[in-house]
Coordinates of C-alpha atoms and ligand atoms in Angstrom, one line a residue:
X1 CA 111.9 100.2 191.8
X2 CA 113.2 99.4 188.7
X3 CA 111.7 101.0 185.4
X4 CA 110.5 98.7 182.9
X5 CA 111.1 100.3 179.1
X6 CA 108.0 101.8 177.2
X7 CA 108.9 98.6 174.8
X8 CA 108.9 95.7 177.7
X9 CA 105.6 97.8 179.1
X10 CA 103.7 97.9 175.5
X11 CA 104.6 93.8 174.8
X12 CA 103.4 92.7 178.0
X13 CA 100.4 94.3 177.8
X14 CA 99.7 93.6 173.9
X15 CA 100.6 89.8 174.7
X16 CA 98.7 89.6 177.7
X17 CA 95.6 91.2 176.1
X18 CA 95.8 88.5 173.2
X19 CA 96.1 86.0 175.7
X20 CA 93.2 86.8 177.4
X21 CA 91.3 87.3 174.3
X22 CA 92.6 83.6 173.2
X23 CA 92.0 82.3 176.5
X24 CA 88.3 84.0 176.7
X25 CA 87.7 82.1 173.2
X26 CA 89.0 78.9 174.3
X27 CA 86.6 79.0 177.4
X28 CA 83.4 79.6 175.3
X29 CA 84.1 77.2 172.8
X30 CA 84.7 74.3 175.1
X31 CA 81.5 75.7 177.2
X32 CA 79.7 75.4 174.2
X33 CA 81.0 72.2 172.7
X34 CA 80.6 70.2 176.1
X35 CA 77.0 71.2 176.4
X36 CA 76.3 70.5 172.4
X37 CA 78.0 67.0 172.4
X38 CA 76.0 66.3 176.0
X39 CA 72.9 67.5 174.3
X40 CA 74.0 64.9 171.4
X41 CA 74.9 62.3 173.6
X42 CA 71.1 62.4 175.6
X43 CA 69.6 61.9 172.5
X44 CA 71.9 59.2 171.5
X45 CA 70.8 57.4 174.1
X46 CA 67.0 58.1 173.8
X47 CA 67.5 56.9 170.3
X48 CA 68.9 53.5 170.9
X49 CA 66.5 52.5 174.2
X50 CA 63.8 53.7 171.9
X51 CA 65.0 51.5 169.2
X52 CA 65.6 48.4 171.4
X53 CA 61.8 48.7 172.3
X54 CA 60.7 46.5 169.0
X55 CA 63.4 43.9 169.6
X56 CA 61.6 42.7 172.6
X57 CA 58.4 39.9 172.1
X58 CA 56.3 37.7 173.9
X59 CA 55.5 34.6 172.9
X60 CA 53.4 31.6 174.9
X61 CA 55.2 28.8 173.1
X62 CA 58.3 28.6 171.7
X63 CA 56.8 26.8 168.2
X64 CA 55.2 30.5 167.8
X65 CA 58.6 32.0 167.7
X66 CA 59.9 33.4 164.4
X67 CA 62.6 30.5 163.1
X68 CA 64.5 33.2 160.6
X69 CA 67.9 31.5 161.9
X70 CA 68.9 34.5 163.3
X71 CA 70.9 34.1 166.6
X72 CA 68.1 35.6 168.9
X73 CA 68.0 35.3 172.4
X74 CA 65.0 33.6 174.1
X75 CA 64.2 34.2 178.2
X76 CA 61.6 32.4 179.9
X77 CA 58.8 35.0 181.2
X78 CA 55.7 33.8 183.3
X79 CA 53.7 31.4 181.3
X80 CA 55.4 32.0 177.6
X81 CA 58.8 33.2 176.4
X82 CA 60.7 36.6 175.6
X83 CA 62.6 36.6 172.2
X84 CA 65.4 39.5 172.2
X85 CA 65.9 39.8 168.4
X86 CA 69.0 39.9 168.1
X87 CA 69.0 43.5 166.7
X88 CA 69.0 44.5 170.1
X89 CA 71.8 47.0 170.8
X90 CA 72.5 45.5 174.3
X91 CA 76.1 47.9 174.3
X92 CA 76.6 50.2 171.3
X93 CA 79.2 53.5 171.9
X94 CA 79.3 53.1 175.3
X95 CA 75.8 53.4 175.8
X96 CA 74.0 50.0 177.8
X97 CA 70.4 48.8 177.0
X98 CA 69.2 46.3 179.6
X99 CA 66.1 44.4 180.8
X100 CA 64.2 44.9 184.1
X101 CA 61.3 43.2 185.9
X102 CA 59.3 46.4 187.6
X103 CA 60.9 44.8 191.0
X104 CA 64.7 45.9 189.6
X105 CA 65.4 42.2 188.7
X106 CA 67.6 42.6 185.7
X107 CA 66.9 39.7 182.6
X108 CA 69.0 40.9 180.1
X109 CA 71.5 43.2 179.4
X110 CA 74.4 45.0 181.0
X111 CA 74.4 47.7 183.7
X112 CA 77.5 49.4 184.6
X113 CA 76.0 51.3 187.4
X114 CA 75.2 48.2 189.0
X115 CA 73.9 49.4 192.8
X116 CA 73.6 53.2 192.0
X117 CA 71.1 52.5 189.9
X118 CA 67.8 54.4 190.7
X119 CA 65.3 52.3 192.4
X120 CA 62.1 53.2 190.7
X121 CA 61.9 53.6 186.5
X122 CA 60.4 56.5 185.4
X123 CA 59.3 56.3 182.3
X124 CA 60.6 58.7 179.1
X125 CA 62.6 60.6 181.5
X126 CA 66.6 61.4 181.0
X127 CA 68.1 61.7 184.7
X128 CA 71.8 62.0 186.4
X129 CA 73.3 59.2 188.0
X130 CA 76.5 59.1 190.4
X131 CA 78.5 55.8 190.3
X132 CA 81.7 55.4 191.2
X133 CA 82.9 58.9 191.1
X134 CA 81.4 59.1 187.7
X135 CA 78.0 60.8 186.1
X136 CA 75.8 59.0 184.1
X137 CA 73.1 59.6 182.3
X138 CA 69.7 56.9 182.8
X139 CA 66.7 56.3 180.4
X140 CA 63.9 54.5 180.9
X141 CA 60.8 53.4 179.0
X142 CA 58.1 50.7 179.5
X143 CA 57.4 48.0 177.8
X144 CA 54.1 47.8 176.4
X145 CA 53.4 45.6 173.6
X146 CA 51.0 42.6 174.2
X147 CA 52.2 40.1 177.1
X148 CA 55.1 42.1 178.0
X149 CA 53.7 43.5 181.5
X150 CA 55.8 45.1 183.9
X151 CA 58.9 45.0 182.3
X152 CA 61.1 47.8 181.3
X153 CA 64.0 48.6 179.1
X154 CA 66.7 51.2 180.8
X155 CA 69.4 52.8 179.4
X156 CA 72.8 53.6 180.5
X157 CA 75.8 56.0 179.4
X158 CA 78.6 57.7 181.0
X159 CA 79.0 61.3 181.0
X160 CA 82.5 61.3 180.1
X161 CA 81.8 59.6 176.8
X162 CA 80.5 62.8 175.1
X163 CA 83.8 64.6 176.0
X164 CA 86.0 62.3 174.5
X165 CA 85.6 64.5 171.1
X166 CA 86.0 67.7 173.5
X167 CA 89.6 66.2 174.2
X168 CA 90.2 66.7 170.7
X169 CA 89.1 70.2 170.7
X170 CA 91.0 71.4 173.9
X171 CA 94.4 69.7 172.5
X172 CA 93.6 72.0 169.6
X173 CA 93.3 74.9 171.9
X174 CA 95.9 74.4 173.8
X175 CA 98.3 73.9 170.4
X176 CA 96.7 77.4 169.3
X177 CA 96.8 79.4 172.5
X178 CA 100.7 78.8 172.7
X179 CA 100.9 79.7 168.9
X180 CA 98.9 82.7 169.6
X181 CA 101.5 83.8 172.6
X182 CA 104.6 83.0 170.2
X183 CA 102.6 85.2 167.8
X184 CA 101.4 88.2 170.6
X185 CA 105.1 88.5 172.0
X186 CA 107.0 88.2 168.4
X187 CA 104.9 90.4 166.5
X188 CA 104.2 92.7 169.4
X189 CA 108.1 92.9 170.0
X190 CA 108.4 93.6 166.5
X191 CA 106.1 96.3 165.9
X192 CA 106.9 97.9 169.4
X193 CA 110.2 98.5 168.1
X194 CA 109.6 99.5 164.8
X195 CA 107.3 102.2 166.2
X196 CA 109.5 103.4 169.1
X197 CA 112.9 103.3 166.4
X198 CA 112.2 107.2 166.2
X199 CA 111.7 107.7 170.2
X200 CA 114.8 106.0 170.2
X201 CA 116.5 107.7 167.6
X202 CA 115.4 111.0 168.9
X203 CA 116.1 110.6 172.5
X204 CA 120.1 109.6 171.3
X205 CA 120.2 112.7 169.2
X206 CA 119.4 114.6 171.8
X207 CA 121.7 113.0 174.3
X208 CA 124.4 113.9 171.4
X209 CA 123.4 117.7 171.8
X210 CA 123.2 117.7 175.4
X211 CA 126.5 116.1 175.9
X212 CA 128.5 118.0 172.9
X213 CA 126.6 121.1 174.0
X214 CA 125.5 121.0 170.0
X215 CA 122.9 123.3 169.6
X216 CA 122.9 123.2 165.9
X217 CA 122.4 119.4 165.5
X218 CA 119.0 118.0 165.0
X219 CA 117.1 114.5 164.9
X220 CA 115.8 112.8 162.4
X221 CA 112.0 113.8 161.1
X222 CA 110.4 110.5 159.6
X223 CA 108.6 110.9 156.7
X224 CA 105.7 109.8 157.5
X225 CA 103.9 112.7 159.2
X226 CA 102.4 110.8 162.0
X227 CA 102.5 112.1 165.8
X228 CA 106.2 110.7 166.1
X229 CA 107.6 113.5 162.7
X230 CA 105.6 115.9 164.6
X231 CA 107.2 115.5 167.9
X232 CA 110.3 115.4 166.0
X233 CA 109.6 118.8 163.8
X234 CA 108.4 120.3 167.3
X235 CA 111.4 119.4 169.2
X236 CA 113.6 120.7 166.2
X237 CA 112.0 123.9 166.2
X238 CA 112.6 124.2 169.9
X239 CA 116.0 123.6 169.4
X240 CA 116.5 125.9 166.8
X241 CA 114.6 129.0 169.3
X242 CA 117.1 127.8 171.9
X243 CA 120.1 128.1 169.0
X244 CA 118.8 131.6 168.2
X245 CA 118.3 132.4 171.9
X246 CA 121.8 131.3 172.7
X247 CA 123.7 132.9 169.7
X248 CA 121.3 136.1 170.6
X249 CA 123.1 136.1 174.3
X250 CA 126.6 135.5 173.4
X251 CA 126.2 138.1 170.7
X252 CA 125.4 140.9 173.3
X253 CA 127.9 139.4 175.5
X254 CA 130.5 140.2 173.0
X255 CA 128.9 143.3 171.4
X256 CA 128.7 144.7 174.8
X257 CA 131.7 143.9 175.6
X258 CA 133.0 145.2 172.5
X259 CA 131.1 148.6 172.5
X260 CA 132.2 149.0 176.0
X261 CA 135.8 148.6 175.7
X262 CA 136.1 152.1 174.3
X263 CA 134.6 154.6 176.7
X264 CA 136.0 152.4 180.0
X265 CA 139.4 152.7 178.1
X266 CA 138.9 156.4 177.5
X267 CA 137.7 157.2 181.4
X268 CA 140.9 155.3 182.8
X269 CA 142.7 157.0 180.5
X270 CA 141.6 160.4 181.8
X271 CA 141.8 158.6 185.3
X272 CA 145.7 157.9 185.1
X273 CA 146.5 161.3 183.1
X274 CA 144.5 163.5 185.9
X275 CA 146.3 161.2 188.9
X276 CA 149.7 161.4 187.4
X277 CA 150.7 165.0 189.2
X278 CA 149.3 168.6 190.8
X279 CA 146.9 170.0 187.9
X280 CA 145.4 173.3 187.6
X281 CA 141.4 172.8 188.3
X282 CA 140.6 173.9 184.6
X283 CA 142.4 170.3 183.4
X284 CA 140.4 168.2 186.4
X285 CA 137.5 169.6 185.2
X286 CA 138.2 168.8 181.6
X287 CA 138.9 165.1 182.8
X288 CA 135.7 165.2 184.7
X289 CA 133.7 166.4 181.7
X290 CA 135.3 163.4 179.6
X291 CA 134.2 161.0 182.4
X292 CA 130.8 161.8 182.8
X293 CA 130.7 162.3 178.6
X294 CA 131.8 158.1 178.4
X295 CA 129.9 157.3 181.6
X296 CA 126.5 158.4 180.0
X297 CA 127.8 156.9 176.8
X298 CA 128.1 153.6 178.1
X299 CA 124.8 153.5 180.2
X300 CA 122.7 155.0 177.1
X301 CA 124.7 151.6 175.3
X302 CA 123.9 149.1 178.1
X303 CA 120.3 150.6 178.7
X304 CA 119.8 150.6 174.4
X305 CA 120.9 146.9 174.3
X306 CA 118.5 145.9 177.2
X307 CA 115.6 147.1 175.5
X308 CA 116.7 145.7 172.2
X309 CA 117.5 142.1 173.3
X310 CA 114.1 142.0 175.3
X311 CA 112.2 143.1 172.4
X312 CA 114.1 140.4 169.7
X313 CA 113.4 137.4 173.0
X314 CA 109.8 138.8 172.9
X315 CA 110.3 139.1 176.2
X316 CA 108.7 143.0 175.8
X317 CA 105.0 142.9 176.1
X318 CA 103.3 146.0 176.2
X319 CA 99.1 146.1 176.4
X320 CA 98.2 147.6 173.0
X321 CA 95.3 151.1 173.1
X322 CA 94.6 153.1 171.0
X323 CA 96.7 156.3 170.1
X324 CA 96.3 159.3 168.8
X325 CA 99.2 159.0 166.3
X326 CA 98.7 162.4 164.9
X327 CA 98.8 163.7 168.6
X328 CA 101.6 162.5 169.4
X329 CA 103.9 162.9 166.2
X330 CA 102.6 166.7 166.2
X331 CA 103.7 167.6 170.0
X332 CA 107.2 165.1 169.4
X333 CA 108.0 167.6 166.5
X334 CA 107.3 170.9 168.0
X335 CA 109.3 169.8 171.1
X336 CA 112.1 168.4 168.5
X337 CA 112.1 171.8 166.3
X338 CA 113.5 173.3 169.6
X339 CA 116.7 171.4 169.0
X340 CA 117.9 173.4 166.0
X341 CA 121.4 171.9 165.7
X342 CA 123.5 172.7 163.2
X343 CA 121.1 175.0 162.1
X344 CA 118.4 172.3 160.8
X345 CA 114.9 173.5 160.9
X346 CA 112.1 170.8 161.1
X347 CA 109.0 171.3 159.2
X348 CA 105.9 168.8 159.7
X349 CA 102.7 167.9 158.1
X350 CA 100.6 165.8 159.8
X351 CA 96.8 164.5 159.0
X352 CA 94.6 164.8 161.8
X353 CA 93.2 161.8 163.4
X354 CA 94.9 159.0 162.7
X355 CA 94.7 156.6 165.3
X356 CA 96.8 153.4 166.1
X357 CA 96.7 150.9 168.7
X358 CA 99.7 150.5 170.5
X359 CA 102.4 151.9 173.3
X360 CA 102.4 155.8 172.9
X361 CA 105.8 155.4 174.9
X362 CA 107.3 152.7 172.2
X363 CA 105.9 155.0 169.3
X364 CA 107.6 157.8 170.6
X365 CA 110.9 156.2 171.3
X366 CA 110.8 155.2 167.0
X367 CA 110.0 158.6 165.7
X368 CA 112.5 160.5 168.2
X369 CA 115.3 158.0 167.1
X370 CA 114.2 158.5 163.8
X371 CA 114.1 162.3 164.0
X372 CA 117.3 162.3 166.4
X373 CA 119.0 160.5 163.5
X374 CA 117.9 163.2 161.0
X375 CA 119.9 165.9 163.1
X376 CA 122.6 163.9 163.2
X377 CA 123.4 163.1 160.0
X378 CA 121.3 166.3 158.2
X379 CA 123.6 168.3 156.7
X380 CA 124.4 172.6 158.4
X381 CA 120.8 174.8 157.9
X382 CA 119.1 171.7 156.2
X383 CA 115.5 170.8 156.6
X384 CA 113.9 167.9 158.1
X385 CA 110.5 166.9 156.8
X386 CA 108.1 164.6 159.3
X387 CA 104.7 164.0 157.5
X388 CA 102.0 161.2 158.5
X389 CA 99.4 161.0 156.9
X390 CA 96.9 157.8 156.1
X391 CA 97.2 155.3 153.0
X392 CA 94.0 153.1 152.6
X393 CA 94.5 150.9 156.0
X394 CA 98.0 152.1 156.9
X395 CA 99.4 155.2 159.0
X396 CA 102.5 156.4 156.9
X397 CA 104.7 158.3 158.9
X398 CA 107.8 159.8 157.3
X399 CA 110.8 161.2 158.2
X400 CA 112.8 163.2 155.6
X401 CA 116.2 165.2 156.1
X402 CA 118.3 166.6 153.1
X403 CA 121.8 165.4 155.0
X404 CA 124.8 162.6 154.3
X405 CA 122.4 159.7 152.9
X406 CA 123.1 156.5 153.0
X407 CA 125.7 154.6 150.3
X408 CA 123.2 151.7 148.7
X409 CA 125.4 148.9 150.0
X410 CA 124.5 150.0 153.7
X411 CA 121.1 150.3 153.0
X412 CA 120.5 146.8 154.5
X413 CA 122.7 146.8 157.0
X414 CA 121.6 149.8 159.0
X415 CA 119.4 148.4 161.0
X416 CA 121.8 145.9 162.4
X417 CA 122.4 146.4 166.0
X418 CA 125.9 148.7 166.2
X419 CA 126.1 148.6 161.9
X420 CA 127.2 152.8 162.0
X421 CA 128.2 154.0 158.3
X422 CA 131.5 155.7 159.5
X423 CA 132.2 154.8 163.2
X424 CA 132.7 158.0 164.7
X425 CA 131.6 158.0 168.4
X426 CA 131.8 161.7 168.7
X427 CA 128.7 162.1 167.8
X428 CA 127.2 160.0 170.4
X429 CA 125.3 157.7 168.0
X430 CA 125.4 153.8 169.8
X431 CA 124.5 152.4 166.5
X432 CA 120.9 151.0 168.2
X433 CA 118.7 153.8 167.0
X434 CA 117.4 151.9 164.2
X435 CA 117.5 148.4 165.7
X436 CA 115.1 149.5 167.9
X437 CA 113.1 151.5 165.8
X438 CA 112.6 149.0 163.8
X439 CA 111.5 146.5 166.6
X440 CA 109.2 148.7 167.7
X441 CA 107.3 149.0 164.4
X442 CA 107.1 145.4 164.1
X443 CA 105.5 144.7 167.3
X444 CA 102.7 147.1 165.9
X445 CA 102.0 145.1 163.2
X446 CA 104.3 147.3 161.0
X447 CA 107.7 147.9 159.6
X448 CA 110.2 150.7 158.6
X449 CA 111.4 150.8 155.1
X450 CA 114.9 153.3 154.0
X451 CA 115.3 155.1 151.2
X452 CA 118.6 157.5 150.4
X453 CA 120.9 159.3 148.3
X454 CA 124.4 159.5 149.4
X455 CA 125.0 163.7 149.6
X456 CA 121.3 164.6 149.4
X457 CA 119.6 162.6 151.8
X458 CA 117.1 159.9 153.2
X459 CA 113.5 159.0 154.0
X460 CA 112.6 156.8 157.0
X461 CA 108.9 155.5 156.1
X462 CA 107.0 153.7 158.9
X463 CA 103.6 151.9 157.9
X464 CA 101.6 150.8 161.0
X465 CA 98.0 149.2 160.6
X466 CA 95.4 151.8 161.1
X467 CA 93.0 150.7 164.5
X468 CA 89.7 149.4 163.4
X469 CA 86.9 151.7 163.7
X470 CA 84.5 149.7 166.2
X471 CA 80.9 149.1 166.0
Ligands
ADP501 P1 123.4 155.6 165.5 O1 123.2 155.7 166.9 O2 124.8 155.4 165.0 O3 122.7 156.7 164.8 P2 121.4 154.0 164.3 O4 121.1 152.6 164.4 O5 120.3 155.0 164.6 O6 122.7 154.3 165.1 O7 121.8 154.2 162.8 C1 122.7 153.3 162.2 C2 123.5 154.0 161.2 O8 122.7 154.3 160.0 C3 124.1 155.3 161.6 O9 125.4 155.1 162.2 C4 124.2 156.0 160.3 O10 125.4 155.7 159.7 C5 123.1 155.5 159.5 N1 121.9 156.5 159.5 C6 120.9 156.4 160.3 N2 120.0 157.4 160.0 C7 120.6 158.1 159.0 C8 120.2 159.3 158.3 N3 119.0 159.9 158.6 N4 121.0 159.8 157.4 C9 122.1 159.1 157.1 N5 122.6 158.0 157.7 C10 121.8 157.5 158.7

């Protein structure tokens, strides 16, 4: 079937609903005109038999006639004379006033119904005729002033004649219903296309970005802030999510990539070194040790950036309960203390009580990274310094070390994903410690703020939103 455009669709039915409106108009005005002008033309003819009555007279001779020199008309009637005056409207707009004996004889007058008449008169009474096709209306009255016995005066008029003015009117209507559907389908094609311009507008930008694979264009938002800028704004705004989606995936394509290209070079390496000839078992073993050193490596890398990208899609949703924060920062550091590398010891000073609500799993992941970063760059038989403690609605967990610090121009770049100070991979840092950290704190309402001095050291703070006592 073919598909009819939103435009075609929306004229059609804007024309054909002001057609029908026009047409519905047209029907109850001519309804109402045809029975007004009948109504008029009923008493039109009541009027003029009525009138006619007094032009009718009986006289005995015709000496007693009235000699005004007027051109009446004289009829001879039992033992005198009728005198029709001759301001008797015998045939005035169509309607016909003639003069009956009771026995349907007619003396004067015209009848154009002549044998359809009605057989009997009845007297003051409008009724419908058929002659010829045609209805007619027929008034009768008596005659009753002295001498004039059994004689009556009926009138005669065609239906017809009280449209003729209606013929006026429906030319009318007809001239304006086709102005009206000139109107309907101009106008309506004209508004319909000024109000779909953006559909169409938008729909072509987007067929641009679908068929340059564009991500970053955009369509045009009208200024006028009706539902049409809206849909424009909201399809923008989709299209920038699906720019940042896209640039987030090819970025861990190529950081992955990137960050992996070291240890697989550094395990074929050992590969080709340990195949190239007999080797005492001490150097396989070596080899060995170097394998499985890069294989961990790169799985702690490809498991790190998993977690990362699924928590910056919002993809990782964890149901947030309360936790004992102070719990589980106290037992993280007397487990951590047992590390003492390089000598570092780890003191801690925690409040008691302070309760979160969150993923105890998450929370621990942030402080060990945090505290595993803290060994790693701490300086030999340094201290590290964890201390939480609460800050009007805030938890604010800190962790200190007296190591490298931090130069100030890195201080921001940190917690980029792979951003390392001095890219040494000996040390087994992936450079997503704080990427994640930092993910983790946000999606408990909080955030992680740095600050260091480059040869004495630097403070992680965390502030998290302290859970709502309820009740
Ligand atoms: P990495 O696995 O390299 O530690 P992180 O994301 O945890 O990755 O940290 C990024 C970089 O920030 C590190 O390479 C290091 O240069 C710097 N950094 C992090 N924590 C500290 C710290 N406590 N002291 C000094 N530098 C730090």
């Amino acid at each position: 079937m073919k598909r009819r455009s939103l435009e075609r669709r929306l004229i059609l039915w804007f024309s054909a609903a002001l057609l029908l409106m026009a047409a519905l108009t047209f029907v109850i005005v001519f309804s109402v005109s045809h029975s007004v002008l009948q109504k008029l033309l009923r008493d039109e003819l009541v009027h003029t038999v009525e009138d006619n009555l007094d032009e009718v007279e009986f006289f005995r001779t015709l000496q007693q006639m009235d000699k005004d020199g007027d051109t009446d008309q004289y009829i001879r009637y039992g033992v005198g004379y009728l005198e029709i005056d001759d301001d008797f409207l015998d045939s005035v707009n169509g309607v016909c006033t003639a003069l009956y004996r009771e026995t349907g004889e007619l003396l004067y007058g015209e009848n154009p119904i002549a044998g359809f008449e009605p057989e009997s008169f009845a007297d003051g009474e409008t009724r419908v005729v058929r002659a010829r096709g045609e209805k007619y209306y027929v008034f009768d009255r008596r005659l009753e002033s002295p001498g004039l016995r059994a004689l009556w005066l009926r009138g005669v008029v065609a239906e017809s004649r009280g449209d003729a003015p209606l013929y006026f009117v429906v030319r009318v209507c007809l001239w304006f219903l086709g102005a009206v559907a000139l109107i309907a389908v101009g106008g309506g094609t004209l508004i319909a296309r000024r109000a779909l311009r953006p559909i169409r507008d938008m729909s072509r930008a987007a067929a641009r970005i679908g068929g340059g694979n564009d991500l970053k264009r955009r369509v045009p938002v009208s200024p006028a802030g009706d539902e049409l800028s809206r849909l424009a704004e909201t399809f923008n705004d989709m299209m920038r999510r699906l720019e940042l989606s896209f640039e987030a995936e090819k970025r861990f394509v190529s950081d992955a990539s990137h960050e992996l290209r070291t240890p697989t070079a550094v395990i074929l390496a050992q590969c080709d070194e340990a195949l190239r000839g007999e080797r005492p078992a001490e150097e396989y073993r070596d080899a060995l040790a170097v394998v499985r050193r890069q294989g961990r490596r790169m799985s702690r890398i490809v498991s790190d950036m998993l977690t990362l990208t699924r928590m910056e899609r919002g993809a990782d949703v964890f149901e947030a309960a309360p936790v004992d924060l102070s719990a589980l920062t106290d037992e993280l550091c007397r487990d951590m203390a047992l590390i003492a590398d390089k000598g570092i010891s780890l003191a801690f000073e925690i409040e008691p009580g302070v309760t979160v609500d969150g993923d105890a799993a998450r929370l621990s992941r942030m402080l060990s990274n945090l505290i595993g970063n803290a060994y790693r760059y701490g300086r030999e038989n340094g201290c590290i310094r964890v201390t939480l403690k609460r800050d009007a609605d805030e938890a604010v967990l800190t962790v200190a070390d007296d190591g490298v610090g931090i130069a100030p121009e890195n201080l921001e770049n940190i917690f980029e994903r792979f951003f390392r100070c001095a890219p040494d991979r000996s040390d087994g840092g992936t450079g997503l410690g704080l990427p994640i950290a930092r993910q983790i704190a946000r999606a408990h309402g909080g955030d992680i703020a740095v600050q260091s001095e480059p040869g004495r050291g630097s403070a992680f703070t965390v502030r998290l939103p302290i859970r709502k006592k309820v009740g």
